mmCIF file of N, CA, C and O in Angstrom:
data_model
loop_
_atom_site.group_PDB
_atom_site.id
_atom_site.type_symbol
_atom_site.label_atom_id
_atom_site.label_comp_id
_atom_site.label_asym_id
_atom_site.label_seq_id
_atom_site.Cartn_x
_atom_site.Cartn_y
_atom_site.Cartn_z
ATOM 1 N N ASP A 1 -47.318 -11.363 -13.973
ATOM 2 C CA ASP A 1 -48.737 -11.206 -13.741
ATOM 3 C C ASP A 1 -49.228 -12.149 -12.650
ATOM 4 O O ASP A 1 -50.115 -11.784 -11.872
ATOM 5 N N LEU A 2 -48.680 -13.351 -12.609
ATOM 6 C CA LEU A 2 -49.091 -14.319 -11.597
ATOM 7 C C LEU A 2 -48.751 -13.813 -10.199
ATOM 8 O O LEU A 2 -49.581 -13.879 -9.283
ATOM 9 N N LEU A 3 -47.554 -13.263 -10.037
ATOM 10 C CA LEU A 3 -47.146 -12.743 -8.725
ATOM 11 C C LEU A 3 -47.991 -11.538 -8.321
ATOM 12 O O LEU A 3 -48.341 -11.376 -7.150
ATOM 13 N N ARG A 4 -48.307 -10.681 -9.297
ATOM 14 C CA ARG A 4 -49.152 -9.523 -8.995
ATOM 15 C C ARG A 4 -50.538 -9.957 -8.543
ATOM 16 O O ARG A 4 -51.117 -9.362 -7.626
ATOM 17 N N SER A 5 -51.073 -10.992 -9.197
ATOM 18 C CA SER A 5 -52.411 -11.454 -8.817
ATOM 19 C C SER A 5 -52.387 -12.120 -7.443
ATOM 20 O O SER A 5 -53.314 -11.963 -6.649
ATOM 21 N N ILE A 6 -51.312 -12.831 -7.135
ATOM 22 C CA ILE A 6 -51.196 -13.466 -5.819
ATOM 23 C C ILE A 6 -51.071 -12.403 -4.738
ATOM 24 O O ILE A 6 -51.695 -12.494 -3.679
ATOM 25 N N ALA A 7 -50.268 -11.368 -5.015
ATOM 26 C CA ALA A 7 -50.059 -10.302 -4.046
ATOM 27 C C ALA A 7 -51.193 -9.284 -4.065
ATOM 28 O O ALA A 7 -51.197 -8.360 -3.265
ATOM 29 N N ASN A 8 -52.104 -9.455 -4.985
ATOM 30 C CA ASN A 8 -53.244 -8.547 -5.123
ATOM 31 C C ASN A 8 -52.767 -7.111 -5.371
ATOM 32 O O ASN A 8 -53.171 -6.176 -4.690
ATOM 33 N N VAL A 9 -51.847 -6.963 -6.333
ATOM 34 C CA VAL A 9 -51.270 -5.669 -6.680
ATOM 35 C C VAL A 9 -51.609 -5.375 -8.131
ATOM 36 O O VAL A 9 -51.494 -6.236 -9.003
ATOM 37 N N LYS A 10 -51.999 -4.141 -8.402
ATOM 38 C CA LYS A 10 -52.317 -3.722 -9.767
ATOM 39 C C LYS A 10 -51.011 -3.505 -10.543
ATOM 40 O O LYS A 10 -49.996 -3.123 -9.957
ATOM 41 N N PRO A 11 -51.020 -3.722 -11.858
ATOM 42 C CA PRO A 11 -49.793 -3.568 -12.660
ATOM 43 C C PRO A 11 -49.142 -2.198 -12.542
ATOM 44 O O PRO A 11 -47.919 -2.092 -12.537
ATOM 45 N N GLU A 12 -49.936 -1.140 -12.419
ATOM 46 C CA GLU A 12 -49.344 0.198 -12.327
ATOM 47 C C GLU A 12 -48.734 0.476 -10.963
ATOM 48 O O GLU A 12 -47.954 1.405 -10.797
ATOM 49 N N GLN A 13 -49.054 -0.333 -9.953
ATOM 50 C CA GLN A 13 -48.494 -0.137 -8.618
ATOM 51 C C GLN A 13 -47.080 -0.720 -8.495
ATOM 52 O O GLN A 13 -46.303 -0.300 -7.656
ATOM 53 N N LEU A 14 -46.776 -1.666 -9.299
ATOM 54 C CA LEU A 14 -45.493 -2.355 -9.199
ATOM 55 C C LEU A 14 -44.762 -2.236 -10.528
ATOM 56 O O LEU A 14 -45.137 -2.865 -11.510
ATOM 57 N N LYS A 15 -43.737 -1.425 -10.559
ATOM 58 C CA LYS A 15 -42.975 -1.210 -11.794
ATOM 59 C C LYS A 15 -41.641 -1.949 -11.684
ATOM 60 O O LYS A 15 -40.794 -1.611 -10.863
ATOM 61 N N LEU A 16 -41.485 -2.951 -12.505
ATOM 62 C CA LEU A 16 -40.271 -3.767 -12.467
ATOM 63 C C LEU A 16 -39.038 -2.986 -12.916
ATOM 64 O O LEU A 16 -37.933 -3.262 -12.467
ATOM 65 N N LYS A 17 -39.216 -1.997 -13.775
ATOM 66 C CA LYS A 17 -38.071 -1.216 -14.244
ATOM 67 C C LYS A 17 -37.379 -0.506 -13.086
ATOM 68 O O LYS A 17 -36.150 -0.427 -13.046
ATOM 69 N N ASP A 18 -38.166 -0.004 -12.132
ATOM 70 C CA ASP A 18 -37.577 0.663 -10.969
ATOM 71 C C ASP A 18 -36.729 -0.309 -10.155
ATOM 72 O O ASP A 18 -35.637 0.025 -9.693
ATOM 73 N N PHE A 19 -37.239 -1.504 -9.972
ATOM 74 C CA PHE A 19 -36.492 -2.506 -9.207
ATOM 75 C C PHE A 19 -35.232 -2.932 -9.945
ATOM 76 O O PHE A 19 -34.181 -3.121 -9.339
ATOM 77 N N LYS A 20 -35.328 -3.076 -11.260
ATOM 78 C CA LYS A 20 -34.157 -3.460 -12.052
ATOM 79 C C LYS A 20 -33.097 -2.368 -11.999
ATOM 80 O O LYS A 20 -31.912 -2.646 -11.898
ATOM 81 N N LEU A 21 -33.513 -1.103 -12.061
ATOM 82 C CA LEU A 21 -32.580 0.012 -11.990
ATOM 83 C C LEU A 21 -31.886 0.052 -10.630
ATOM 84 O O LEU A 21 -30.666 0.214 -10.545
ATOM 85 N N LYS A 22 -32.653 -0.115 -9.559
ATOM 86 C CA LYS A 22 -32.067 -0.146 -8.216
ATOM 87 C C LYS A 22 -31.089 -1.303 -8.084
ATOM 88 O O LYS A 22 -30.026 -1.171 -7.465
ATOM 89 N N ASP A 23 -31.439 -2.432 -8.683
ATOM 90 C CA ASP A 23 -30.559 -3.600 -8.630
ATOM 91 C C ASP A 23 -29.245 -3.324 -9.365
ATOM 92 O O ASP A 23 -28.170 -3.684 -8.889
ATOM 93 N N LYS A 24 -29.323 -2.654 -10.512
ATOM 94 C CA LYS A 24 -28.113 -2.318 -11.271
ATOM 95 C C LYS A 24 -27.233 -1.344 -10.498
ATOM 96 O O LYS A 24 -26.008 -1.476 -10.474
ATOM 97 N N VAL A 25 -27.847 -0.344 -9.863
ATOM 98 C CA VAL A 25 -27.088 0.630 -9.083
ATOM 99 C C VAL A 25 -26.405 -0.064 -7.912
ATOM 100 O O VAL A 25 -25.219 0.154 -7.644
ATOM 101 N N THR A 26 -27.143 -0.910 -7.226
ATOM 102 C CA THR A 26 -26.570 -1.650 -6.097
ATOM 103 C C THR A 26 -25.429 -2.547 -6.566
ATOM 104 O O THR A 26 -24.384 -2.635 -5.921
ATOM 105 N N SER A 27 -25.616 -3.172 -7.693
ATOM 106 C CA SER A 27 -24.579 -4.041 -8.249
ATOM 107 C C SER A 27 -23.332 -3.237 -8.621
ATOM 108 O O SER A 27 -22.208 -3.669 -8.354
ATOM 109 N N ALA A 28 -23.523 -2.069 -9.217
ATOM 110 C CA ALA A 28 -22.380 -1.228 -9.591
ATOM 111 C C ALA A 28 -21.619 -0.763 -8.356
ATOM 112 O O ALA A 28 -20.387 -0.741 -8.350
ATOM 113 N N LYS A 29 -22.354 -0.394 -7.309
ATOM 114 C CA LYS A 29 -21.703 0.019 -6.067
ATOM 115 C C LYS A 29 -20.908 -1.135 -5.471
ATOM 116 O O LYS A 29 -19.789 -0.947 -4.983
ATOM 117 N N ALA A 30 -21.476 -2.307 -5.495
ATOM 118 C CA ALA A 30 -20.789 -3.480 -4.945
ATOM 119 C C ALA A 30 -19.519 -3.784 -5.741
ATOM 120 O O ALA A 30 -18.480 -4.117 -5.160
ATOM 121 N N MET A 31 -19.595 -3.649 -7.049
ATOM 122 C CA MET A 31 -18.418 -3.906 -7.883
ATOM 123 C C MET A 31 -17.328 -2.870 -7.618
ATOM 124 O O MET A 31 -16.147 -3.205 -7.546
ATOM 125 N N ALA A 32 -17.723 -1.608 -7.463
ATOM 126 C CA ALA A 32 -16.744 -0.550 -7.169
ATOM 127 C C ALA A 32 -16.089 -0.792 -5.813
ATOM 128 O O ALA A 32 -14.876 -0.634 -5.657
ATOM 129 N N ALA A 33 -16.892 -1.190 -4.832
ATOM 130 C CA ALA A 33 -16.343 -1.480 -3.504
ATOM 131 C C ALA A 33 -15.393 -2.676 -3.571
ATOM 132 O O ALA A 33 -14.338 -2.674 -2.929
ATOM 133 N N ALA A 34 -15.753 -3.672 -4.354
ATOM 134 C CA ALA A 34 -14.899 -4.854 -4.492
ATOM 135 C C ALA A 34 -13.563 -4.481 -5.141
ATOM 136 O O ALA A 34 -12.497 -4.950 -4.707
ATOM 137 N N LYS A 35 -13.603 -3.621 -6.156
ATOM 138 C CA LYS A 35 -12.360 -3.192 -6.804
ATOM 139 C C LYS A 35 -11.484 -2.415 -5.837
ATOM 140 O O LYS A 35 -10.267 -2.574 -5.817
ATOM 141 N N GLN A 36 -12.104 -1.549 -5.027
ATOM 142 C CA GLN A 36 -11.353 -0.777 -4.040
ATOM 143 C C GLN A 36 -10.688 -1.713 -3.030
ATOM 144 O O GLN A 36 -9.528 -1.538 -2.674
ATOM 145 N N LEU A 37 -11.439 -2.705 -2.580
ATOM 146 C CA LEU A 37 -10.882 -3.661 -1.625
ATOM 147 C C LEU A 37 -9.757 -4.478 -2.249
ATOM 148 O O LEU A 37 -8.746 -4.756 -1.587
ATOM 149 N N GLU A 38 -9.902 -4.832 -3.525
ATOM 150 C CA GLU A 38 -8.840 -5.566 -4.214
ATOM 151 C C GLU A 38 -7.569 -4.722 -4.297
ATOM 152 O O GLU A 38 -6.466 -5.230 -4.124
ATOM 153 N N LYS A 39 -7.725 -3.424 -4.552
ATOM 154 C CA LYS A 39 -6.571 -2.526 -4.611
ATOM 155 C C LYS A 39 -5.897 -2.432 -3.249
ATOM 156 O O LYS A 39 -4.671 -2.478 -3.144
ATOM 157 N N GLU A 40 -6.711 -2.310 -2.199
ATOM 158 C CA GLU A 40 -6.147 -2.239 -0.848
ATOM 159 C C GLU A 40 -5.406 -3.528 -0.503
ATOM 160 O O GLU A 40 -4.325 -3.477 0.086
ATOM 161 N N VAL A 41 -5.965 -4.663 -0.879
ATOM 162 C CA VAL A 41 -5.302 -5.943 -0.631
ATOM 163 C C VAL A 41 -3.984 -6.000 -1.386
ATOM 164 O O VAL A 41 -2.956 -6.422 -0.845
ATOM 165 N N SER A 42 -4.000 -5.541 -2.635
ATOM 166 C CA SER A 42 -2.775 -5.526 -3.434
ATOM 167 C C SER A 42 -1.711 -4.634 -2.797
ATOM 168 O O SER A 42 -0.534 -5.013 -2.718
ATOM 169 N N ASP A 43 -2.127 -3.456 -2.343
ATOM 170 C CA ASP A 43 -1.184 -2.541 -1.684
ATOM 171 C C ASP A 43 -0.614 -3.168 -0.413
ATOM 172 O O ASP A 43 0.590 -3.062 -0.141
ATOM 173 N N LEU A 44 -1.475 -3.817 0.351
ATOM 174 C CA LEU A 44 -1.014 -4.459 1.583
ATOM 175 C C LEU A 44 -0.070 -5.621 1.283
ATOM 176 O O LEU A 44 0.910 -5.834 1.999
ATOM 177 N N GLU A 45 -0.363 -6.370 0.232
ATOM 178 C CA GLU A 45 0.522 -7.467 -0.157
ATOM 179 C C GLU A 45 1.890 -6.932 -0.566
ATOM 180 O O GLU A 45 2.913 -7.508 -0.222
ATOM 181 N N SER A 46 1.893 -5.824 -1.291
ATOM 182 C CA SER A 46 3.154 -5.204 -1.705
ATOM 183 C C SER A 46 3.949 -4.753 -0.482
ATOM 184 O O SER A 46 5.161 -4.989 -0.396
ATOM 185 N N GLU A 47 3.270 -4.114 0.444
ATOM 186 C CA GLU A 47 3.940 -3.661 1.665
ATOM 187 C C GLU A 47 4.457 -4.852 2.480
ATOM 188 O O GLU A 47 5.563 -4.821 3.004
ATOM 189 N N ARG A 48 3.658 -5.909 2.529
ATOM 190 C CA ARG A 48 4.071 -7.111 3.263
ATOM 191 C C ARG A 48 5.319 -7.720 2.635
ATOM 192 O O ARG A 48 6.257 -8.117 3.334
ATOM 193 N N THR A 49 5.371 -7.747 1.317
ATOM 194 C CA THR A 49 6.536 -8.290 0.617
ATOM 195 C C THR A 49 7.780 -7.467 0.922
ATOM 196 O O THR A 49 8.856 -8.018 1.176
ATOM 197 N N LYS A 50 7.639 -6.140 0.898
ATOM 198 C CA LYS A 50 8.777 -5.272 1.213
ATOM 199 C C LYS A 50 9.256 -5.489 2.648
ATOM 200 O O LYS A 50 10.460 -5.572 2.914
ATOM 201 N N LEU A 51 8.313 -5.582 3.567
ATOM 202 C CA LEU A 51 8.689 -5.791 4.969
ATOM 203 C C LEU A 51 9.344 -7.154 5.175
ATOM 204 O O LEU A 51 10.289 -7.288 5.951
ATOM 205 N N LYS A 52 8.842 -8.134 4.462
ATOM 206 C CA LYS A 52 9.412 -9.476 4.552
ATOM 207 C C LYS A 52 10.854 -9.484 4.040
ATOM 208 O O LYS A 52 11.749 -10.074 4.658
ATOM 209 N N LEU A 53 11.087 -8.786 2.930
ATOM 210 C CA LEU A 53 12.443 -8.676 2.371
ATOM 211 C C LEU A 53 13.354 -7.954 3.346
ATOM 212 O O LEU A 53 14.490 -8.374 3.575
ATOM 213 N N ARG A 54 12.860 -6.873 3.932
ATOM 214 C CA ARG A 54 13.658 -6.105 4.896
ATOM 215 C C ARG A 54 13.999 -6.961 6.118
ATOM 216 O O ARG A 54 15.120 -6.913 6.627
ATOM 217 N N LEU A 55 13.058 -7.749 6.567
ATOM 218 C CA LEU A 55 13.302 -8.640 7.699
ATOM 219 C C LEU A 55 14.374 -9.680 7.359
ATOM 220 O O LEU A 55 15.253 -9.961 8.173
ATOM 221 N N ARG A 56 14.297 -10.220 6.151
ATOM 222 C CA ARG A 56 15.323 -11.182 5.717
ATOM 223 C C ARG A 56 16.702 -10.529 5.670
ATOM 224 O O ARG A 56 17.693 -11.109 6.091
ATOM 225 N N GLN A 57 16.743 -9.304 5.114
ATOM 226 C CA GLN A 57 18.015 -8.593 5.038
ATOM 227 C C GLN A 57 18.592 -8.368 6.430
ATOM 228 O O GLN A 57 19.790 -8.561 6.645
ATOM 229 N N LEU A 58 17.732 -7.948 7.346
ATOM 230 C CA LEU A 58 18.199 -7.700 8.710
ATOM 231 C C LEU A 58 18.717 -8.972 9.371
ATOM 232 O O LEU A 58 19.756 -8.962 10.033
ATOM 233 N N SER A 59 17.981 -10.059 9.201
ATOM 234 C CA SER A 59 18.415 -11.294 9.856
ATOM 235 C C SER A 59 19.702 -11.830 9.239
ATOM 236 O O SER A 59 20.589 -12.301 9.947
ATOM 237 N N GLU A 60 19.811 -11.754 7.903
ATOM 238 C CA GLU A 60 21.044 -12.190 7.242
ATOM 239 C C GLU A 60 22.223 -11.319 7.652
ATOM 240 O O GLU A 60 23.312 -11.816 7.931
ATOM 241 N N LEU A 61 21.987 -10.040 7.674
ATOM 242 C CA LEU A 61 23.033 -9.101 8.043
ATOM 243 C C LEU A 61 23.482 -9.330 9.485
ATOM 244 O O LEU A 61 24.676 -9.349 9.772
ATOM 245 N N ALA A 62 22.517 -9.518 10.351
ATOM 246 C CA ALA A 62 22.853 -9.736 11.757
ATOM 247 C C ALA A 62 23.656 -11.026 11.928
ATOM 248 O O ALA A 62 24.626 -11.070 12.682
ATOM 249 N N ALA A 63 23.261 -12.058 11.224
ATOM 250 C CA ALA A 63 23.963 -13.339 11.337
ATOM 251 C C ALA A 63 25.396 -13.252 10.808
ATOM 252 O O ALA A 63 26.323 -13.786 11.418
ATOM 253 N N GLU A 64 25.570 -12.569 9.681
ATOM 254 C CA GLU A 64 26.898 -12.481 9.062
ATOM 255 C C GLU A 64 27.835 -11.529 9.794
ATOM 256 O O GLU A 64 29.024 -11.765 9.899
ATOM 257 N N LYS A 65 27.288 -10.429 10.270
ATOM 258 C CA LYS A 65 28.131 -9.357 10.792
ATOM 259 C C LYS A 65 28.173 -9.257 12.312
ATOM 260 O O LYS A 65 28.785 -8.341 12.835
ATOM 261 N N VAL A 66 27.550 -10.183 12.993
ATOM 262 C CA VAL A 66 27.426 -10.049 14.439
ATOM 263 C C VAL A 66 28.784 -9.963 15.134
ATOM 264 O O VAL A 66 28.960 -9.185 16.060
ATOM 265 N N SER A 67 29.747 -10.729 14.681
ATOM 266 C CA SER A 67 31.044 -10.683 15.353
ATOM 267 C C SER A 67 31.826 -9.420 14.986
ATOM 268 O O SER A 67 32.520 -8.844 15.822
ATOM 269 N N LEU A 68 31.700 -8.972 13.743
ATOM 270 C CA LEU A 68 32.439 -7.807 13.290
ATOM 271 C C LEU A 68 31.804 -6.496 13.771
ATOM 272 O O LEU A 68 32.501 -5.571 14.165
ATOM 273 N N LEU A 69 30.509 -6.437 13.766
ATOM 274 C CA LEU A 69 29.804 -5.202 14.076
ATOM 275 C C LEU A 69 28.930 -5.357 15.325
ATOM 276 O O LEU A 69 27.809 -4.875 15.360
ATOM 277 N N HIS A 70 29.434 -5.979 16.343
ATOM 278 C CA HIS A 70 28.608 -6.332 17.495
ATOM 279 C C HIS A 70 28.070 -5.129 18.272
ATOM 280 O O HIS A 70 27.116 -5.254 19.008
ATOM 281 N N ASP A 71 28.660 -3.945 18.097
ATOM 282 C CA ASP A 71 28.182 -2.767 18.824
ATOM 283 C C ASP A 71 27.087 -1.998 18.096
ATOM 284 O O ASP A 71 26.498 -1.084 18.663
ATOM 285 N N LEU A 72 26.815 -2.345 16.836
ATOM 286 C CA LEU A 72 25.815 -1.611 16.063
ATOM 287 C C LEU A 72 24.423 -2.208 16.242
ATOM 288 O O LEU A 72 24.266 -3.414 16.409
ATOM 289 N N GLN A 73 23.421 -1.334 16.155
ATOM 290 C CA GLN A 73 22.031 -1.771 16.186
ATOM 291 C C GLN A 73 21.674 -2.375 14.819
ATOM 292 O O GLN A 73 22.307 -2.050 13.810
ATOM 293 N N PRO A 74 20.678 -3.248 14.744
ATOM 294 C CA PRO A 74 20.314 -3.861 13.454
ATOM 295 C C PRO A 74 20.017 -2.832 12.364
ATOM 296 O O PRO A 74 20.433 -3.004 11.214
ATOM 297 N N GLU A 75 19.315 -1.749 12.710
ATOM 298 C CA GLU A 75 19.000 -0.720 11.717
ATOM 299 C C GLU A 75 20.276 -0.046 11.217
ATOM 300 O O GLU A 75 20.412 0.243 10.027
ATOM 301 N N GLN A 76 21.249 0.147 12.106
ATOM 302 C CA GLN A 76 22.520 0.744 11.706
ATOM 303 C C GLN A 76 23.287 -0.195 10.783
ATOM 304 O O GLN A 76 23.913 0.236 9.817
ATOM 305 N N MET A 77 23.231 -1.491 11.081
ATOM 306 C CA MET A 77 23.901 -2.468 10.222
ATOM 307 C C MET A 77 23.264 -2.478 8.830
ATOM 308 O O MET A 77 23.968 -2.571 7.814
ATOM 309 N N LEU A 78 21.944 -2.364 8.769
ATOM 310 C CA LEU A 78 21.264 -2.339 7.487
ATOM 311 C C LEU A 78 21.659 -1.096 6.695
ATOM 312 O O LEU A 78 21.927 -1.176 5.492
ATOM 313 N N GLN A 79 21.756 0.045 7.366
ATOM 314 C CA GLN A 79 22.185 1.268 6.678
ATOM 315 C C GLN A 79 23.604 1.115 6.147
ATOM 316 O O GLN A 79 23.908 1.542 5.038
ATOM 317 N N LEU A 80 24.467 0.496 6.939
ATOM 318 C CA LEU A 80 25.840 0.271 6.501
ATOM 319 C C LEU A 80 25.871 -0.634 5.274
ATOM 320 O O LEU A 80 26.633 -0.397 4.322
ATOM 321 N N GLU A 81 25.038 -1.650 5.278
ATOM 322 C CA GLU A 81 24.946 -2.562 4.129
ATOM 323 C C GLU A 81 24.433 -1.817 2.893
ATOM 324 O O GLU A 81 24.927 -2.039 1.776
ATOM 325 N N GLU A 82 23.469 -0.923 3.071
ATOM 326 C CA GLU A 82 22.954 -0.131 1.945
ATOM 327 C C GLU A 82 24.037 0.788 1.385
ATOM 328 O O GLU A 82 24.174 0.929 0.166
ATOM 329 N N ILE A 83 24.819 1.396 2.258
ATOM 330 C CA ILE A 83 25.920 2.265 1.817
ATOM 331 C C ILE A 83 26.933 1.446 1.015
ATOM 332 O O ILE A 83 27.385 1.858 -0.057
ATOM 333 N N ALA A 84 27.269 0.273 1.520
ATOM 334 C CA ALA A 84 28.233 -0.582 0.825
ATOM 335 C C ALA A 84 27.703 -1.000 -0.548
ATOM 336 O O ALA A 84 28.453 -1.005 -1.537
ATOM 337 N N ALA A 85 26.408 -1.319 -0.628
ATOM 338 C CA ALA A 85 25.823 -1.716 -1.915
ATOM 339 C C ALA A 85 25.875 -0.565 -2.908
ATOM 340 O O ALA A 85 26.200 -0.762 -4.086
ATOM 341 N N ARG A 86 25.603 0.641 -2.446
ATOM 342 C CA ARG A 86 25.660 1.815 -3.329
ATOM 343 C C ARG A 86 27.088 2.096 -3.770
ATOM 344 O O ARG A 86 27.336 2.482 -4.910
ATOM 345 N N MET A 87 28.041 1.900 -2.866
ATOM 346 C CA MET A 87 29.447 2.117 -3.221
ATOM 347 C C MET A 87 29.886 1.106 -4.272
ATOM 348 O O MET A 87 30.647 1.443 -5.186
ATOM 349 N N ARG A 88 29.396 -0.140 -4.168
ATOM 350 C CA ARG A 88 29.725 -1.149 -5.177
ATOM 351 C C ARG A 88 29.195 -0.757 -6.546
ATOM 352 O O ARG A 88 29.744 -1.151 -7.570
ATOM 353 N N GLN A 89 28.103 -0.005 -6.573
ATOM 354 C CA GLN A 89 27.514 0.461 -7.829
ATOM 355 C C GLN A 89 28.168 1.752 -8.314
ATOM 356 O O GLN A 89 27.779 2.304 -9.333
ATOM 357 N N GLY A 90 29.130 2.256 -7.565
ATOM 358 C CA GLY A 90 29.826 3.474 -7.956
ATOM 359 C C GLY A 90 29.121 4.739 -7.506
ATOM 360 O O GLY A 90 29.419 5.819 -7.992
ATOM 361 N N LYS A 91 28.206 4.618 -6.601
ATOM 362 C CA LYS A 91 27.480 5.788 -6.089
ATOM 363 C C LYS A 91 27.760 5.910 -4.600
ATOM 364 O O LYS A 91 27.830 4.914 -3.898
ATOM 365 N N LEU A 92 27.890 7.119 -4.152
ATOM 366 C CA LEU A 92 28.033 7.328 -2.711
ATOM 367 C C LEU A 92 26.919 8.259 -2.264
ATOM 368 O O LEU A 92 27.093 9.461 -2.135
ATOM 369 N N GLU A 93 25.754 7.682 -2.088
ATOM 370 C CA GLU A 93 24.603 8.411 -1.582
ATOM 371 C C GLU A 93 24.228 7.782 -0.257
ATOM 372 O O GLU A 93 23.899 6.607 -0.192
ATOM 373 N N LEU A 94 24.301 8.566 0.772
ATOM 374 C CA LEU A 94 23.957 8.035 2.083
ATOM 375 C C LEU A 94 22.450 7.818 2.174
ATOM 376 O O LEU A 94 21.674 8.628 1.672
ATOM 377 N N PRO A 95 22.028 6.733 2.812
ATOM 378 C CA PRO A 95 20.590 6.498 2.941
ATOM 379 C C PRO A 95 19.950 7.569 3.826
ATOM 380 O O PRO A 95 20.586 8.082 4.748
ATOM 381 N N LEU A 96 18.719 7.884 3.520
ATOM 382 C CA LEU A 96 17.999 8.898 4.271
ATOM 383 C C LEU A 96 17.257 8.261 5.442
ATOM 384 O O LEU A 96 16.570 7.266 5.270
ATOM 385 N N ASP A 97 17.441 8.857 6.621
ATOM 386 C CA ASP A 97 16.612 8.427 7.743
ATOM 387 C C ASP A 97 15.374 9.323 7.756
ATOM 388 O O ASP A 97 15.192 10.168 6.882
ATOM 389 N N ASP A 98 14.503 9.150 8.725
ATOM 390 C CA ASP A 98 13.258 9.919 8.765
ATOM 391 C C ASP A 98 13.523 11.419 8.816
ATOM 392 O O ASP A 98 12.883 12.201 8.111
ATOM 393 N N GLN A 99 14.480 11.827 9.623
ATOM 394 C CA GLN A 99 14.771 13.253 9.779
ATOM 395 C C GLN A 99 15.353 13.835 8.494
ATOM 396 O O GLN A 99 14.948 14.908 8.049
ATOM 397 N N SER A 100 16.322 13.139 7.900
ATOM 398 C CA SER A 100 16.931 13.674 6.689
ATOM 399 C C SER A 100 15.946 13.662 5.523
ATOM 400 O O SER A 100 15.981 14.545 4.669
ATOM 401 N N GLN A 101 15.048 12.690 5.493
ATOM 402 C CA GLN A 101 14.010 12.656 4.460
ATOM 403 C C GLN A 101 13.091 13.867 4.606
ATOM 404 O O GLN A 101 12.745 14.519 3.626
ATOM 405 N N LYS A 102 12.731 14.180 5.847
ATOM 406 C CA LYS A 102 11.867 15.331 6.107
ATOM 407 C C LYS A 102 12.560 16.624 5.685
ATOM 408 O O LYS A 102 11.963 17.481 5.037
ATOM 409 N N LEU A 103 13.839 16.757 6.028
ATOM 410 C CA LEU A 103 14.593 17.952 5.647
ATOM 411 C C LEU A 103 14.723 18.076 4.129
ATOM 412 O O LEU A 103 14.631 19.172 3.576
ATOM 413 N N LYS A 104 14.926 16.960 3.461
ATOM 414 C CA LYS A 104 15.029 16.973 1.998
ATOM 415 C C LYS A 104 13.708 17.439 1.385
ATOM 416 O O LYS A 104 13.701 18.235 0.446
ATOM 417 N N GLU A 105 12.590 16.952 1.907
ATOM 418 C CA GLU A 105 11.286 17.365 1.395
ATOM 419 C C GLU A 105 11.055 18.863 1.622
ATOM 420 O O GLU A 105 10.532 19.552 0.743
ATOM 421 N N GLU A 106 11.474 19.356 2.792
ATOM 422 C CA GLU A 106 11.334 20.785 3.070
ATOM 423 C C GLU A 106 12.195 21.613 2.117
ATOM 424 O O GLU A 106 11.765 22.654 1.619
ATOM 425 N N ARG A 107 13.413 21.141 1.853
ATOM 426 C CA ARG A 107 14.301 21.834 0.923
ATOM 427 C C ARG A 107 13.694 21.867 -0.476
ATOM 428 O O ARG A 107 13.681 22.904 -1.136
ATOM 429 N N ASP A 108 13.181 20.732 -0.915
ATOM 430 C CA ASP A 108 12.562 20.670 -2.233
ATOM 431 C C ASP A 108 11.351 21.601 -2.316
ATOM 432 O O ASP A 108 11.106 22.225 -3.345
ATOM 433 N N GLU A 109 10.599 21.654 -1.235
ATOM 434 C CA GLU A 109 9.430 22.555 -1.165
ATOM 435 C C GLU A 109 9.858 24.017 -1.301
ATOM 436 O O GLU A 109 9.240 24.797 -2.018
ATOM 437 N N LEU A 110 10.936 24.367 -0.615
ATOM 438 C CA LEU A 110 11.443 25.742 -0.697
ATOM 439 C C LEU A 110 11.969 26.079 -2.091
ATOM 440 O O LEU A 110 11.845 27.209 -2.554
ATOM 441 N N LYS A 111 12.560 25.101 -2.756
ATOM 442 C CA LYS A 111 13.084 25.324 -4.106
ATOM 443 C C LYS A 111 11.949 25.593 -5.097
ATOM 444 O O LYS A 111 12.140 26.339 -6.054
ATOM 445 N N LYS A 112 10.798 25.023 -4.866
ATOM 446 C CA LYS A 112 9.650 25.207 -5.764
ATOM 447 C C LYS A 112 9.109 26.625 -5.705
ATOM 448 O O LYS A 112 8.513 27.107 -6.634
ATOM 449 N N ARG A 113 9.309 27.292 -4.587
ATOM 450 C CA ARG A 113 8.756 28.644 -4.397
ATOM 451 C C ARG A 113 9.560 29.648 -5.091
ATOM 452 O O ARG A 113 10.149 30.065 -5.744
#
């Protein structure tokens, strides 16, 4: 009432419930946006961790195998290391490159039809 009298506003002109409702809606939107941003940060952190691990693998592989596999590109050395790891587990599944992954997805798509 004091603020209304200072602002020279009648009680029916200023409804606090409307302002409180707008404040709640704004707050809910802000919380939803914050959760979305937290998820994006989490996804980026996960991707960063994977890339960091891949970089370590490449550098370790390059350091260990440079004399033995000096003609191979780092990505080829990593694929060779992945094949060897799978063979140690008793599996012989060749790693998929971008092209073979695309072909596999197309094959799976055709099988669904």
